[in-house]
Each structure stands twice: as C-alpha cells, then as structure tokens.
Amino acid sequence: MAEQVQSVSSNGAGADLDAAETSEWLEALDAVVEHDGVERARELLRRVVERAQHAGTGPIASLSTSYVNTIPPEREAKLPGDPKIERRLRSIIRWNAMAMVVRANKHSSELGGHIASYQSLATLYEVGFNHFWHAPSDEHGGDLVYFQGHSSPGNYARAFLEGRLTAEQLDGFRQEVSKPGGLSSYPHPWLMPEFWQFPTVSLGIGAITSIYQARFMKYLQARGLAQTEGRKVWAFIGDGEVDEPETMGSIGLAGRERLDNLIWVVNCNLQRLDGPVRGNGKIIQELESDFRGAGWNVIKVIWGSRWDPLLAQDTDGRLLKVMEDSLDGEYQTYKSRDGAYVREHFFGKDPVLLERVAHMSDEEIWLLNRGGLDQQKVYAAYHEAVRHRGEPTVILAKTIKGYGMGASGEGQMVTHQAKKMTEEALLAFRDRFELPLSDEQVRAAEYYRPPDDSPEMRYLRECRARLGGSLPVRRRTAEPLPTPDLQLFSSQLGGTDDREISTTMAFVRILAALLRDKRLGPHVVPIVPDESRTFGMEGLFRQVGIYSPVGQRYQPQDSEQLMFYKEDEHGQILEEGITEAGSISSFIAAGTSYSAHGVPMIPFYIYYSMFGYQRVGDLVWAAGDSRARGFLLGGTAGRTTLNGEGLQHEDGHSHVLFSVVPNVRAYDPTFNYEVAVIIREGLRRMFTEQEDIFYYLTLMNENYRHPPMPPDAEEGILRGMYRLREVDSPQVHLLGSGTILREVLAAADLLASDWGVAADVWSVTSFTELRREGIEVERWNMLHPTAEPRRAYVSQLLSEAPAVASTDYIRTFADQIRQWVPGRYRVLGTDGFGRSDYRWALRRFFEVDRHYVTVAALRELAEEGKVKPARVKEAIDRYEIDPEAPMPTTV
Ligand SMILES: Cc1ncc(C[n+]2csc(CCOP(=O)(O)OP(=O)(O)O)c2C)c(N)n1
Ligand SMILES: [Mg+2]
C-alpha cells in the first residue's frame, strides 16, 4: 500500500516522467523561497503559469491548497486572555447544553433535540463570544450572528451562564406551550422575539439570507441611511448544509460585491444526519476551490496545535501525503475508535510515519486534535478573518460530530439524532471535561453554574462587557414612520375615464409617488429579479438608480436615451438578476432592517407571481418568522390573465399558498384605487403601528378602465369585500376578484338583460382576510356559548339569496368563506394546468367567464325552485357551452 502511494504524485496526476527534471524545478523554487521570500515565489509562479496557459495548457493551478491549515503556526495571532478559564467555561456550557436535551428526553423522546452538533461547534462559538462578537451598544452597532439552528442548546446554555435564562427555562426547552418562558427548538424570532434574530434551521436559509444581509448593510451605508461599517455578519453553516442550492447559490454575489463584512464558518464535522458528507472525498478541499473560485478568502483550520510538531518535522511530505490521501469517511472512523486504531490505520499507511510516532503513546496519538476544536487555531482564524479586506471570508473548520459523547455518539453514524447518553457516557463526559459534579449530579444531569464570584464567571462577564453585552439579542421596534395621506396616490383614486391601464401600472405609479415623498421615499427599497421591463418599471432605473457598489464603469448601450440603464453607487433599486431566492433574501434583510439596524425600510419586491412563492416558499415562511415587514407583489398574476405563457407561468394558486402564512395579509385587487388603499393601510400598520405582518398583492397585466373609488369603500376594501354594484332586492349575489371581477360585472348585465334576474356585485379584495375574520368569530362564539353570537363580516353583508364567486384562482381560494355565506354558494375557479390562448378563450376553457357565471347563477336559482331547470339549459345553449366538455383539470 505504502509503496503504491509513493509512486503517485501528491496531486494525483500520475507517475513522474522525468524525476531529475522535476527536482531541478523544485530546487529552483526552494531557492527563491529561501532567498527572496514567498511573495517573490508567488509572482514567479504566476508568470510561469501565465506563460504556460498562453502555450495552450488550459487551466493549471488548482484552486485548492494542501490539506493543512491556511495560517502557518508562526503567523498565528495568539489567543489573548486565559486559555484555561476559557476551556473550563466551554466545558460547563457543553455540559449544560447536553444536559438540557438529556433532561427534556428523560421521560420520553417525544420532544427531541440535538446534542452532537453543538458539541462539534462549541469552540467555534465560544471563541467568537469571548473575543469577537459585538453586541449593539453605544460604541458599536452590533455584529449579526446567524447561529446554526439545531445547535440552539449551546446558545441557551451560554445564556444560562450569563444569567439571561433560568434553570426552569432550560427545563422548558421545546415546551413553549406548557411551560411559561419555555425555549423554542430552534432560532425563531417569532417565538422568542427579544432573543433570536435570524431563523436558520431550515438548512440553507441562514446561508443565503446572511449574504444578502451583508450586502444590504453595504447598501444602507452607501445610501447614507445607517452607519454599518465595522459591523460583521457571521454565519455558521453545517458541512452537510452546503448541498442546499440556497447555501452555495449566491456565494458568487458575495465575492463579486466584495462583501468583506461577511464571515462564514463551515463546521466541517464531516457528517450530516444519515452519514458522512463526503465519505469518498474531502469536503474541505472541495469547498476551498468552490469558494476561492467565487472570490472568497478561504481559511482552512484543519489541524489542532498538537499536530504542529509533527507537521514541522514533515520535510519529506510523507505525513502530508497520508493526510491528503485519507478520505473523510476514514477520518470519521478514526475519531469513533481510539489511539491504537489511529496509529494502525492512519500512520500505518506509511511505515516511515509509524516510526515517526513510535515514541508517542496511544493516548498521545488520540489527543492529536482537530483545528476547529482548538481555541488557539480558531482564534487565529477569526483574528485574520475580521481584518481581511476586499473579500468575504469562509473558515473551513474541521471538527468532530458528537465530540465528547464517547460511546454515545462521538464520530458515530447515528450521532446526529442522539438525545440520550448512557450513564457511563455521562460520567466519562464529566471526567473528560473535568466538571466539578458528583456521580449523583451527573446521573441526574443537573445543570451547573459556578458561583457568581468565581474566576470563570468573572471572566465570562468581563468578556461580554468588553464586547457590549449579551448576544443574541433582538430589537422589536424602531422609530415609526408617518403614514402618508391617501391623497398622495390621488392619481389612482378618481377613475381613468377612457384610459386603459393595468393594476401593475397603477402600482408602479404608486411606487413612484412614494419614492418622491420626502419622508418615506428614502426608506423605499424596490427589489426586482430581472423583470422591471416586464412590469413597466424601467423608468425607475434612471430616476433612482440601480445599486452597484462600484457604480457604472461602462457606458450603457442606451446612454443616449432619457431613461438609460443606470447603475450607481448610491442607487436605490436592488436589481437582483434572475434569483427569486436572492430577491426574497433581500426582502427579508430590508424588511427586518428596523430590527437589525434600527432603520425601518420598506421593501417592495415585485416578481412573476408564479415563480415567487412556488420557488421560494421556505424563504417566505422565514420572512414571516423573521417578522419582516414589507410588500410582496405577485406580478402578471392569474391563470387566464397572463394568457400566452402557458403551464409553467400562469399562476392560479399563489393566493392559496400565501393564505397559509399566518402573518401575511393577501389581496387580489381589481382596481387601481383598491391597490392604493391597501398599500397605504399596509404602510400604516407595518411602519407607523409597527405590526409584524407583511403584505402580498397580486397585480395583473390586463389593461382596462378603472372607475372612480366609490364613497365609503375603504373599510370594505381592507376587510376584504365591498359592494361595487347595488340593485334593489338582489336575487343573486355575484362575487369576484382580480380581473375576473370584470367578467362578473358583465354577468350581472347578462342576468338582467337576458334572464331578468337582479344581481348585485361584490368586489372581494381578500377571500383570505374574510376567512381569517370568520374563523375568529366562529371561535369566539364557540367559547362564549351563552353570549349573544357575533356575526362574521361576510354573513353581515350578504342575504340568503344564492351567491356565485368567480376568480382567476383555483376554487379553494374563493371556497375559503363558504361557511359564512348565508345562502347557497357556488364557486368557479381555474383548477388545472395553465395553457396559452386569448384571455376570453382561457376564461371560457376554465369556466370562469361571464357566461359560466350567468349559468351558475341560474342553476343556483333553479336549485331553489326560483327558475325552471329548462331555463338553465336554455342559457347553456344560448351561450354555446358544451355540457360534455371534459373538466379542465383532466385535459
Ligand atoms: C431544508 C432542510 N432539510 C432537512 C433538514 C433536517 N436536518 C436537520 S440537521 C440535518 C443534518 C445537518 O447536517 P450538517 O449541515 O452537516 O450539520 P451538523 O449537524 O453536522 O453540524 C438535517 C438533514 C432541515 N433542517 N432543513
Ligand atoms: Mg456536519
């Protein structure tokens, strides 16, 4: 085995053709390094590689370096303070973090929790807490740390030592309902709004949102809205988590925009849930080239200090070669065994190495530590990362999953889900980390907190005092913004006469008016994923500029035109390019700016509605958890309104998807004044009253005339429904939303002219809001059986006459209000895959047009015996409807 290994060059390129020539080149290089230093060597190599590439060699230099620490021992910044006390503190926190999970699962494993991940992370967190992470204070705006979601016990255990949480609260881990002050499973600002800042546990979400947070901080600084310089964004990411497209998908943006306020720490414990991350390869090497290729500063922290002497002796590269040849699957196994195993299976790969470690005991070999678990190595990496300029930094730290758990988990395949520890493992944990606990206390998994005046506690307090206080900590409000007068949008209120416009155009004008407003304008953040022209927003490019950290270094092709493509260092628009995930991450950064930066920002993120929720639903959920405030605008919405784009584009369900997010207020307006009223109310509730909600509005691209706003319509628009057309004693109520409301209006005309039926018409701006209110009323009535029952808003508005609703969404959307409609209720909708044709053809195909609404209304009347069935048949014939046509969902 060893011989075979030696004949292969260390980069795996194959046998050497001319060994003498190779050593000549290498000796020449050694001489340059020795006499002129590494900088000169680097320059020479750069020139040589350049020349070779001109000669046609193709790419040569690998983006990854040897499998050793990036920072050599002689360049390491030394850990200040008291390393021994830090180790003791860390050991205590490790213990408490483990104990809270063990205690929560003592009676049953129903509650769950994770031990192994935090045990691999503890050093990486604690060095940050003791030396680097600033809390917000008068001197510092505060660093923003995205903690790894399922390592939350580590955060709670530290907060316990700091006196922020009580033992009772730790015992309430994952019991937020039954125990007052109970702790949420993972970081959830919704559940612990003064503690957690960033939801991270849906893997990949912390990663992408941290990038856009760092970017947004540069944007705030460039626009002069906040002083964010000197503040850092830190994100902790699992090595398994890097497989999520959200994790790696935007690292190019961070490199391109030189986000040197961003530091990622990838905890390379080599395992995910089921098994090794890259059993047959090396995750650290793979990530190094990915990140370096994307323009990041990469710091590898692989080996702990105890390896330093062995590496210093390794002048022939034999140790390095074995290190490089060993696979992650093997490294995991080594740490699940013992020193003798490591001697035999790692050092034993090369007999010369076996000799070299012959003087070491198995115990000493076992203690050879990994970089990410060595506070000195971690300190040196962080020290360099915070000083690095011009690039984001990623620290690739090698650790051990389940470190310290011994037979109950260390390096074991099943460690991720371990929530219990055997008694022996608990005792061994106590011994290994030298905790002053009796056997009894260990068996009971008692929490431990040293006396307040102990050196440990004093040290802990001093470190945090120096850094401004405790972390994480979340601010709930900021200075409120004034609510604009509705008249700011006066151009949308008085009707358009003969002019035909779309609600998208109405929105763009509303946005333009807001941007011009002196007080609110600077707070507005337009966000677009490469669809500005689709929505007719390109005028804004010139007006407020597209944010670019480097301005515009080229002359744009359309520079001669009035509204040219303008990139600007102080630009206001976030033109994200084609990334819905990135755009919503910007929405979250802007929408939580009131909390993270104390500066309320008003994001308007407009996108193709089909690609919005559908692509990034998990991030929308995270926006809700984050208590983000702002407006999401689903443009070109409606299954028959975006008519030529077909199956993948036509949205008939985004409203149903948004109805599941508890703090979203979703509307499907038809007319420009409805859009204006809803946006103004959103501004009031979110930015003046500071409610933690956000808005979803669908906007359409169909042009039509808009009537003036009816008097007294505002309340109904906001509550979800108002009467648009009144008739004396309506025999039928017709309900509609979005563009299909216009078909409903036409149906009312047909019912009157062709069938002598009187129908009033209701604009339902939000079936979802109506349902929300109905549910609340119903619940109140159930719980107050002896009180006078309340009536849902829908029940108050409609009589017992039958009602018919038609929308451009699947039936589930309008069906939401069924139980509060006093009479019969028939719902039409666009269930099925979309397809392309003229709007009228699609509306007929999906059976939501004026003729179908008319037939549906007649049918309801027939059910009540008020119209003869033959009249319904007559209508079907008159409107040339084929009663045998298949359901649109099946074709
Ligand atoms: C999107 C998503 N998918 C799956 C999970 C379930 N899950 C939680 S942790 C985990 C393994 C994580 O491995 P890694 O990222 O390496 O973190 P480690 O615990 O090893 O530090 C999985 C699959 C999740 N939380 N989110
Ligand atoms: Mg892992």
mmCIF file with all atom_site columns, N, CA, C and O in Angstrom, residues 46 49 77 226 243 271 283 323 497 562 581 885:
data_model
loop_
_atom_site.group_PDB
_atom_site.id
_atom_site.type_symbol
_atom_site.label_atom_id
_atom_site.label_alt_id
_atom_site.label_comp_id
_atom_site.label_asym_id
_atom_site.label_entity_id
_atom_site.label_seq_id
_atom_site.pdbx_PDB_ins_code
_atom_site.Cartn_x
_atom_site.Cartn_y
_atom_site.Cartn_z
_atom_site.occupancy
_atom_site.B_iso_or_equiv
_atom_site.pdbx_formal_charge
_atom_site.auth_seq_id
_atom_site.auth_comp_id
_atom_site.auth_asym_id
_atom_site.auth_atom_id
_atom_site.pdbx_PDB_model_num
ATOM 1  N N  . ARG A 1 46  ? 3.203   32.755 -10.842 1.00 0.00 ? 46  ARG A N  1
ATOM 2  C CA . ARG A 1 46  ? 2.089   33.346 -11.588 1.00 0.00 ? 46  ARG A CA 1
ATOM 3  C C  . ARG A 1 46  ? 2.501   33.569 -13.049 1.00 0.00 ? 46  ARG A C  1
ATOM 4  O O  . ARG A 1 46  ? 1.786   33.247 -13.982 1.00 0.00 ? 46  ARG A O  1
ATOM 5  N N  . VAL A 1 49  ? 2.859   30.230 -14.908 1.00 0.00 ? 49  VAL A N  1
ATOM 6  C CA . VAL A 1 49  ? 1.551   29.654 -15.246 1.00 0.00 ? 49  VAL A CA 1
ATOM 7  C C  . VAL A 1 49  ? 0.918   30.429 -16.396 1.00 0.00 ? 49  VAL A C  1
ATOM 8  O O  . VAL A 1 49  ? 0.365   29.852 -17.340 1.00 0.00 ? 49  VAL A O  1
ATOM 9  N N  . ALA A 1 77  ? -2.075  34.645 15.223  1.00 0.00 ? 77  ALA A N  1
ATOM 10 C CA . ALA A 1 77  ? -2.235  35.597 16.322  1.00 0.00 ? 77  ALA A CA 1
ATOM 11 C C  . ALA A 1 77  ? -2.536  34.788 17.572  1.00 0.00 ? 77  ALA A C  1
ATOM 12 O O  . ALA A 1 77  ? -3.274  33.800 17.528  1.00 0.00 ? 77  ALA A O  1
ATOM 13 N N  . ALA A 1 226 ? -27.563 54.417 7.246   1.00 0.00 ? 226 ALA A N  1
ATOM 14 C CA . ALA A 1 226 ? -27.085 53.843 8.509   1.00 0.00 ? 226 ALA A CA 1
ATOM 15 C C  . ALA A 1 226 ? -25.582 53.701 8.433   1.00 0.00 ? 226 ALA A C  1
ATOM 16 O O  . ALA A 1 226 ? -25.014 53.510 7.352   1.00 0.00 ? 226 ALA A O  1
ATOM 17 N N  . ASP A 1 243 ? -24.924 21.355 0.663   1.00 0.00 ? 243 ASP A N  1
ATOM 18 C CA . ASP A 1 243 ? -25.562 20.751 -0.512  1.00 0.00 ? 243 ASP A CA 1
ATOM 19 C C  . ASP A 1 243 ? -26.857 21.452 -0.909  1.00 0.00 ? 243 ASP A C  1
ATOM 20 O O  . ASP A 1 243 ? -27.373 21.224 -1.999  1.00 0.00 ? 243 ASP A O  1
ATOM 21 N N  . GLN A 1 271 ? -19.933 14.990 8.997   1.00 0.00 ? 271 GLN A N  1
ATOM 22 C CA . GLN A 1 271 ? -21.152 14.189 8.998   1.00 0.00 ? 271 GLN A CA 1
ATOM 23 C C  . GLN A 1 271 ? -22.374 15.076 8.846   1.00 0.00 ? 271 GLN A C  1
ATOM 24 O O  . GLN A 1 271 ? -22.381 16.224 9.274   1.00 0.00 ? 271 GLN A O  1
ATOM 25 N N  . ILE A 1 283 ? -14.529 17.178 2.028   1.00 0.00 ? 283 ILE A N  1
ATOM 26 C CA . ILE A 1 283 ? -15.403 18.338 1.907   1.00 0.00 ? 283 ILE A CA 1
ATOM 27 C C  . ILE A 1 283 ? -14.615 19.637 1.988   1.00 0.00 ? 283 ILE A C  1
ATOM 28 O O  . ILE A 1 283 ? -14.903 20.603 1.278   1.00 0.00 ? 283 ILE A O  1
ATOM 29 N N  . MET A 1 323 ? -2.193  12.506 4.993   1.00 0.00 ? 323 MET A N  1
ATOM 30 C CA . MET A 1 323 ? -3.327  13.379 5.320   1.00 0.00 ? 323 MET A CA 1
ATOM 31 C C  . MET A 1 323 ? -4.191  13.606 4.077   1.00 0.00 ? 323 MET A C  1
ATOM 32 O O  . MET A 1 323 ? -5.414  13.601 4.137   1.00 0.00 ? 323 MET A O  1
ATOM 33 N N  . ASP A 1 497 ? -61.214 57.248 -16.655 1.00 0.00 ? 497 ASP A N  1
ATOM 34 C CA . ASP A 1 497 ? -62.021 57.635 -17.829 1.00 0.00 ? 497 ASP A CA 1
ATOM 35 C C  . ASP A 1 497 ? -61.804 56.626 -18.950 1.00 0.00 ? 497 ASP A C  1
ATOM 36 O O  . ASP A 1 497 ? -61.973 55.458 -18.744 1.00 0.00 ? 497 ASP A O  1
ATOM 37 N N  . LEU A 1 562 ? -33.283 58.965 -22.586 1.00 0.00 ? 562 LEU A N  1
ATOM 38 C CA . LEU A 1 562 ? -33.624 59.668 -21.352 1.00 0.00 ? 562 LEU A CA 1
ATOM 39 C C  . LEU A 1 562 ? -33.576 58.703 -20.162 1.00 0.00 ? 562 LEU A C  1
ATOM 40 O O  . LEU A 1 562 ? -33.079 59.028 -19.093 1.00 0.00 ? 562 LEU A O  1
ATOM 41 N N  . ALA A 1 581 ? -34.708 33.442 -4.986  1.00 0.00 ? 581 ALA A N  1
ATOM 42 C CA . ALA A 1 581 ? -34.250 33.178 -3.617  1.00 0.00 ? 581 ALA A CA 1
ATOM 43 C C  . ALA A 1 581 ? -33.428 34.356 -3.104  1.00 0.00 ? 581 ALA A C  1
ATOM 44 O O  . ALA A 1 581 ? -33.565 34.772 -1.950  1.00 0.00 ? 581 ALA A O  1
ATOM 45 N N  . ALA A 1 885 ? -68.061 18.824 -22.378 1.00 0.00 ? 885 ALA A N  1
ATOM 46 C CA . ALA A 1 885 ? -66.611 19.119 -22.391 1.00 0.00 ? 885 ALA A CA 1
ATOM 47 C C  . ALA A 1 885 ? -65.977 18.537 -21.130 1.00 0.00 ? 885 ALA A C  1
ATOM 48 O O  . ALA A 1 885 ? -66.595 18.568 -20.064 1.00 0.00 ? 885 ALA A O  1
#
